[in-house]
Amino acid sequence: MPDLGRYALEVSLAYGVSLLLLVGIVAVSVAQSRRTKRLLDEAEARWKK
Amino acid sequence: MSFWEYANPRRFMAFTDRVMGPAFVLAAVALSVGLVWGFFFTPDDFRQGSTVKIIYLHVPSAFMAINIWVMMLVTSLIWLIRRHHVSALAAKAAAPVGVTMTLIALMTGAIWGQPMWGTFWAWDPRLTSFLILFLFYLGYMALWSAIEDPDTAADLTSVLCLVGSVFAFLSRYAVNFWNQGLHQGASLSMDAEENISDVFWFPLLVCLAGFFFLFLALVLLRTRTEIRKRRAHAITLRERAA
């Protein structure tokens, strides 16, 4: 860990918040993609019957 | 093969299926390298101290926040002129990524501003136009959600996107128009003399590439989701009619 001096809180907070938001948008996008794919597969299976 | 053939959802799905994985890998590699390099292996600035490390998040996210709106503007214009559904859905898919980037830029800017400017926020031209851009992103997403008919929603959100482009433009150039406010000049410039020192510049370039590839991967993934949603909705309508 580098020595962040008297700004350690600010730098850590900036990285923490940003990484949380980036991970969040990736997680939400992947979850929505999986859910929609499953719903479409079900709808197509129903329609083919 | 013409670029416009990708407006066909089937061709778009086939193409993006091959491209999306490598885009995620490039994003992960570039972000890991850039952020680790910037955080662990760059020196403190003589004036800003260790807060200079915040630029590896702030500058790429602000850059992407503005350019994602520009991408939405282009795809909205394609929708308005050529009526390609995939382009309207790509604009819709990009908005949540854009709002995330804008939020990161605003928050990291505020966190940096407190020790450097003595305040989290000032009604500076660039900060204010960026806040308005953030509100436009939220309004754009709300408008998509509020209208049931997808074509009407695409029409109205495209018009909103045209209006919001003024603030995307101002967010980039406000510091040049008004010689007032706290925000310094652009960190990114084609003029080498205006750029920051190489020791900060190279990891910043890697982070910029990482943020770009992350956006590319996410917008492809989210556009595919929107295309599937549209297809599922069409099947549901057919089932009801049958």
Short mmCIF file of C-alpha atoms in Angstrom, two decimals:
data_model
loop_
_atom_site.label_atom_id
_atom_site.label_comp_id
_atom_site.label_asym_id
_atom_site.label_seq_id
_atom_site.Cartn_x
_atom_site.Cartn_y
_atom_site.Cartn_z
CA MET A 1 0.00 0.00 0.00
CA PRO A 2 1.50 3.36 -0.96
CA ASP A 3 1.80 6.08 1.64
CA LEU A 4 -1.12 8.39 0.83
CA GLY A 5 -0.18 10.87 3.55
CA ARG A 6 -2.83 13.22 4.89
CA TYR A 7 -5.14 12.61 1.91
CA ALA A 8 -5.49 8.87 2.52
CA LEU A 9 -9.19 9.15 3.34
CA GLU A 10 -10.04 11.16 0.19
CA VAL A 11 -8.07 8.92 -2.18
CA SER A 12 -9.42 5.70 -0.63
CA LEU A 13 -12.96 7.04 -0.70
CA ALA A 14 -12.68 8.07 -4.38
CA TYR A 15 -11.37 4.61 -5.36
CA GLY A 16 -13.89 2.79 -3.17
CA VAL A 17 -16.94 4.66 -4.48
CA SER A 18 -15.82 4.43 -8.12
CA LEU A 19 -15.01 0.73 -8.03
CA LEU A 20 -18.32 0.05 -6.28
CA LEU A 21 -20.22 1.90 -9.02
CA LEU A 22 -18.27 0.16 -11.80
CA VAL A 23 -18.82 -3.29 -10.29
CA GLY A 24 -22.47 -2.37 -9.73
CA ILE A 25 -23.19 -1.42 -13.35
CA VAL A 26 -21.45 -4.58 -14.60
CA ALA A 27 -23.37 -6.80 -12.13
CA VAL A 28 -26.75 -5.22 -12.95
CA SER A 29 -26.09 -5.46 -16.71
CA VAL A 30 -25.08 -9.13 -16.53
CA ALA A 31 -28.05 -10.01 -14.28
CA GLN A 32 -30.52 -8.24 -16.62
CA SER A 33 -28.97 -9.96 -19.62
CA ARG A 34 -29.32 -13.41 -18.06
CA ARG A 35 -32.90 -12.79 -16.92
CA THR A 36 -33.99 -11.47 -20.32
CA LYS A 37 -32.34 -14.35 -22.15
CA ARG A 38 -34.19 -16.83 -19.94
CA LEU A 39 -37.53 -15.03 -20.47
CA LEU A 40 -37.01 -14.97 -24.24
CA ASP A 41 -36.10 -18.67 -24.33
CA GLU A 42 -39.30 -19.45 -22.40
CA ALA A 43 -41.43 -17.23 -24.69
CA GLU A 44 -39.95 -18.82 -27.84
CA ALA A 45 -40.52 -22.32 -26.44
CA ARG A 46 -44.16 -21.43 -25.72
CA TRP A 47 -44.64 -19.93 -29.17
CA LYS A 48 -43.21 -23.02 -30.94
CA LYS A 49 -45.70 -25.35 -29.21
CA MET B 1 -20.37 -5.74 -46.29
CA SER B 2 -22.11 -2.48 -45.42
CA PHE B 3 -22.06 -1.02 -41.90
CA TRP B 4 -25.85 -0.71 -42.12
CA GLU B 5 -26.25 -4.49 -42.25
CA TYR B 6 -25.59 -4.47 -38.49
CA ALA B 7 -28.90 -2.65 -38.15
CA ASN B 8 -30.41 -6.10 -38.70
CA PRO B 9 -30.88 -7.47 -35.14
CA ARG B 10 -29.87 -11.01 -36.17
CA ARG B 11 -26.61 -9.84 -37.73
CA PHE B 12 -25.97 -7.52 -34.78
CA MET B 13 -26.44 -10.39 -32.32
CA ALA B 14 -24.10 -12.67 -34.30
CA PHE B 15 -21.41 -9.99 -34.60
CA THR B 16 -21.56 -8.80 -30.98
CA ASP B 17 -21.48 -12.38 -29.72
CA ARG B 18 -17.91 -12.55 -31.07
CA VAL B 19 -16.82 -9.04 -30.06
CA MET B 20 -18.27 -8.70 -26.55
CA GLY B 21 -16.02 -11.25 -24.78
CA PRO B 22 -12.74 -9.75 -26.04
CA ALA B 23 -14.04 -6.25 -25.13
CA PHE B 24 -14.65 -7.37 -21.53
CA VAL B 25 -11.18 -8.96 -21.37
CA LEU B 26 -9.51 -5.82 -22.76
CA ALA B 27 -11.44 -3.68 -20.27
CA ALA B 28 -10.44 -5.88 -17.32
CA VAL B 29 -6.77 -5.94 -18.35
CA ALA B 30 -6.51 -2.21 -19.13
CA LEU B 31 -8.37 -1.15 -15.99
CA SER B 32 -6.32 -3.46 -13.77
CA VAL B 33 -3.01 -2.34 -15.27
CA GLY B 34 -3.92 1.35 -15.40
CA LEU B 35 -5.38 1.62 -11.91
CA VAL B 36 -2.66 -0.48 -10.24
CA TRP B 37 0.02 1.51 -12.10
CA GLY B 38 -1.59 4.82 -11.19
CA PHE B 39 -2.37 3.97 -7.58
CA PHE B 40 0.79 2.09 -6.57
CA PHE B 41 3.57 3.19 -8.93
CA THR B 42 3.17 6.91 -9.58
CA PRO B 43 4.60 9.67 -7.36
CA ASP B 44 2.60 12.29 -5.49
CA ASP B 45 2.18 15.67 -7.15
CA PHE B 46 4.18 18.48 -5.54
CA ARG B 47 1.03 20.56 -5.01
CA GLN B 48 -1.85 18.03 -4.90
CA GLY B 49 -0.05 15.34 -2.90
CA SER B 50 -1.58 11.86 -3.23
CA THR B 51 -4.94 13.26 -4.42
CA VAL B 52 -3.40 13.32 -7.91
CA LYS B 53 -4.16 9.57 -7.99
CA ILE B 54 -7.85 10.46 -8.30
CA ILE B 55 -7.28 11.61 -11.92
CA TYR B 56 -7.08 7.95 -13.04
CA LEU B 57 -10.77 7.67 -12.20
CA HIS B 58 -12.00 11.24 -12.61
CA VAL B 59 -10.62 12.08 -16.06
CA PRO B 60 -11.61 8.82 -17.84
CA SER B 61 -15.10 8.81 -16.29
CA ALA B 62 -15.69 12.47 -17.22
CA PHE B 63 -14.35 11.81 -20.73
CA MET B 64 -16.69 8.84 -21.13
CA ALA B 65 -19.68 10.67 -19.61
CA ILE B 66 -19.48 13.32 -22.34
CA ASN B 67 -18.65 10.95 -25.20
CA ILE B 68 -21.34 8.44 -24.28
CA TRP B 69 -23.87 11.25 -24.73
CA VAL B 70 -22.28 11.98 -28.13
CA MET B 71 -22.65 8.29 -29.04
CA MET B 72 -26.30 8.48 -27.93
CA LEU B 73 -26.74 11.57 -30.08
CA VAL B 74 -25.37 9.78 -33.18
CA THR B 75 -27.50 6.66 -32.63
CA SER B 76 -30.57 8.82 -31.90
CA LEU B 77 -30.03 10.70 -35.16
CA ILE B 78 -29.72 7.38 -37.00
CA TRP B 79 -33.04 6.34 -35.46
CA LEU B 80 -34.74 9.63 -36.41
CA ILE B 81 -33.41 9.56 -39.97
CA ARG B 82 -33.21 5.87 -40.90
CA ARG B 83 -35.56 4.27 -38.34
CA HIS B 84 -33.18 1.43 -37.39
CA HIS B 85 -34.45 -0.08 -34.14
CA VAL B 86 -31.03 -1.34 -33.09
CA SER B 87 -29.66 2.22 -33.04
CA ALA B 88 -32.47 3.46 -30.79
CA LEU B 89 -31.93 0.46 -28.49
CA ALA B 90 -28.17 1.13 -28.42
CA ALA B 91 -28.85 4.69 -27.22
CA LYS B 92 -31.19 3.36 -24.54
CA ALA B 93 -28.59 0.77 -23.52
CA ALA B 94 -25.83 3.36 -23.23
CA ALA B 95 -27.69 5.72 -20.87
CA PRO B 96 -27.25 3.75 -17.59
CA VAL B 97 -23.54 3.38 -18.34
CA GLY B 98 -23.36 7.11 -19.05
CA VAL B 99 -25.12 8.01 -15.82
CA THR B 100 -22.69 5.80 -13.88
CA MET B 101 -19.70 7.52 -15.51
CA THR B 102 -21.18 10.96 -14.79
CA LEU B 103 -21.80 10.02 -11.18
CA ILE B 104 -18.21 8.76 -10.79
CA ALA B 105 -16.89 12.00 -12.32
CA LEU B 106 -19.05 14.16 -10.05
CA MET B 107 -18.22 12.21 -6.88
CA THR B 108 -14.50 11.88 -7.47
CA GLY B 109 -14.40 15.58 -8.42
CA ALA B 110 -16.15 16.52 -5.18
CA ILE B 111 -13.88 14.28 -3.10
CA TRP B 112 -10.81 15.83 -4.77
CA GLY B 113 -12.27 19.36 -4.52
CA GLN B 114 -12.67 19.37 -0.75
CA PRO B 115 -8.94 19.26 0.13
CA MET B 116 -7.78 21.17 -2.99
CA TRP B 117 -10.41 23.90 -3.36
CA GLY B 118 -11.74 23.83 0.19
CA THR B 119 -15.23 22.86 -0.96
CA PHE B 120 -17.02 19.80 -2.32
CA TRP B 121 -19.03 21.87 -4.76
CA ALA B 122 -19.06 25.26 -6.46
CA TRP B 123 -21.46 26.62 -9.07
CA ASP B 124 -18.63 26.72 -11.55
CA PRO B 125 -19.56 26.60 -15.30
CA ARG B 126 -18.06 23.16 -15.89
CA LEU B 127 -19.38 21.61 -12.67
CA THR B 128 -22.84 23.04 -13.23
CA SER B 129 -23.06 21.90 -16.87
CA PHE B 130 -21.89 18.45 -15.73
CA LEU B 131 -24.61 18.32 -13.09
CA ILE B 132 -27.18 19.28 -15.73
CA LEU B 133 -25.81 16.54 -18.01
CA PHE B 134 -26.32 14.07 -15.13
CA LEU B 135 -29.94 15.26 -14.78
CA PHE B 136 -30.42 14.87 -18.54
CA TYR B 137 -29.21 11.26 -18.29
CA LEU B 138 -31.76 10.61 -15.53
CA GLY B 139 -34.51 12.35 -17.51
CA TYR B 140 -33.63 10.36 -20.63
CA MET B 141 -33.90 7.05 -18.73
CA ALA B 142 -37.12 8.14 -17.02
CA LEU B 143 -38.67 9.07 -20.37
CA TRP B 144 -37.89 5.63 -21.83
CA SER B 145 -39.56 4.03 -18.79
CA ALA B 146 -42.59 6.31 -18.88
CA ILE B 147 -43.75 5.56 -22.44
CA GLU B 148 -45.15 2.15 -23.28
CA ASP B 149 -44.93 2.28 -27.08
CA PRO B 150 -41.23 1.69 -27.89
CA ASP B 151 -41.23 3.69 -31.15
CA THR B 152 -42.82 6.73 -29.51
CA ALA B 153 -40.36 6.41 -26.62
CA ALA B 154 -37.47 6.25 -29.10
CA ASP B 155 -38.75 9.36 -30.92
CA LEU B 156 -39.18 11.45 -27.79
CA THR B 157 -35.94 10.34 -26.12
CA SER B 158 -34.07 11.11 -29.36
CA VAL B 159 -35.36 14.68 -29.26
CA LEU B 160 -34.37 14.93 -25.58
CA CYS B 161 -30.93 13.65 -26.53
CA LEU B 162 -30.55 16.43 -29.11
CA VAL B 163 -31.39 19.04 -26.48
CA GLY B 164 -29.07 17.46 -23.89
CA SER B 165 -26.19 17.57 -26.36
CA VAL B 166 -25.86 21.27 -25.64
CA PHE B 167 -24.88 20.40 -22.07
CA ALA B 168 -22.57 17.58 -23.15
CA PHE B 169 -20.83 20.17 -25.35
CA LEU B 170 -20.77 22.74 -22.54
CA SER B 171 -19.39 20.15 -20.10
CA ARG B 172 -16.39 19.78 -22.38
CA TYR B 173 -15.85 23.39 -23.41
CA ALA B 174 -17.25 25.44 -20.52
CA VAL B 175 -13.74 26.05 -19.16
CA ASN B 176 -12.78 27.60 -22.51
CA PHE B 177 -15.88 29.79 -22.82
CA TRP B 178 -15.81 31.31 -19.37
CA ASN B 179 -12.61 32.37 -17.66
CA GLN B 180 -14.19 32.03 -14.28
CA GLY B 181 -14.91 29.26 -11.80
CA LEU B 182 -12.68 26.83 -10.00
CA HIS B 183 -12.25 24.04 -12.52
CA GLN B 184 -8.87 24.04 -14.26
CA GLY B 185 -8.38 23.62 -18.02
CA ALA B 186 -8.66 20.30 -19.84
CA SER B 187 -6.30 17.53 -18.69
CA LEU B 188 -6.56 15.92 -22.13
CA SER B 189 -5.31 17.86 -25.10
CA MET B 190 -3.82 17.17 -28.53
CA ASP B 191 -1.22 19.84 -27.73
CA ALA B 192 1.63 18.00 -26.00
CA GLU B 193 2.74 21.14 -24.16
CA GLU B 194 -0.60 21.39 -22.37
CA ASN B 195 -0.63 17.79 -21.21
CA ILE B 196 0.32 16.56 -17.78
CA SER B 197 3.72 15.03 -17.05
CA ASP B 198 4.45 11.66 -18.71
CA VAL B 199 4.70 9.91 -15.36
CA PHE B 200 0.96 10.57 -14.86
CA TRP B 201 0.01 10.64 -18.54
CA PHE B 202 0.85 7.02 -19.51
CA PRO B 203 -1.15 5.28 -16.75
CA LEU B 204 -3.95 7.75 -17.47
CA LEU B 205 -3.97 6.68 -21.13
CA VAL B 206 -4.23 3.01 -20.07
CA CYS B 207 -7.15 3.90 -17.75
CA LEU B 208 -8.84 5.80 -20.59
CA ALA B 209 -8.55 2.69 -22.77
CA GLY B 210 -9.95 0.58 -19.91
CA PHE B 211 -12.97 2.84 -19.43
CA PHE B 212 -13.58 2.87 -23.19
CA PHE B 213 -13.48 -0.92 -23.52
CA LEU B 214 -15.68 -1.31 -20.45
CA PHE B 215 -18.23 1.02 -22.02
CA LEU B 216 -18.00 -0.86 -25.34
CA ALA B 217 -18.53 -4.24 -23.66
CA LEU B 218 -21.40 -2.96 -21.51
CA VAL B 219 -23.21 -1.18 -24.32
CA LEU B 220 -23.01 -4.29 -26.50
CA LEU B 221 -24.27 -6.50 -23.66
CA ARG B 222 -27.09 -4.08 -22.80
CA THR B 223 -28.12 -3.58 -26.46
CA ARG B 224 -28.37 -7.35 -26.82
CA THR B 225 -30.58 -7.38 -23.72
CA GLU B 226 -32.83 -4.68 -25.22
CA ILE B 227 -33.12 -6.60 -28.51
CA ARG B 228 -34.13 -9.74 -26.60
CA LYS B 229 -36.65 -7.77 -24.52
CA ARG B 230 -38.18 -6.40 -27.71
CA ARG B 231 -38.39 -9.89 -29.24
CA ALA B 232 -39.99 -11.32 -26.07
CA HIS B 233 -42.49 -8.44 -26.04
CA ALA B 234 -43.39 -9.14 -29.70
CA ILE B 235 -44.00 -12.84 -28.92
CA THR B 236 -46.21 -11.89 -25.96
CA LEU B 237 -48.27 -9.59 -28.20
CA ARG B 238 -48.64 -12.36 -30.81
CA GLU B 239 -49.74 -14.82 -28.11
CA ARG B 240 -52.40 -12.39 -26.92
CA ALA B 241 -53.64 -11.82 -30.46
CA ALA B 242 -53.77 -15.58 -31.26
#
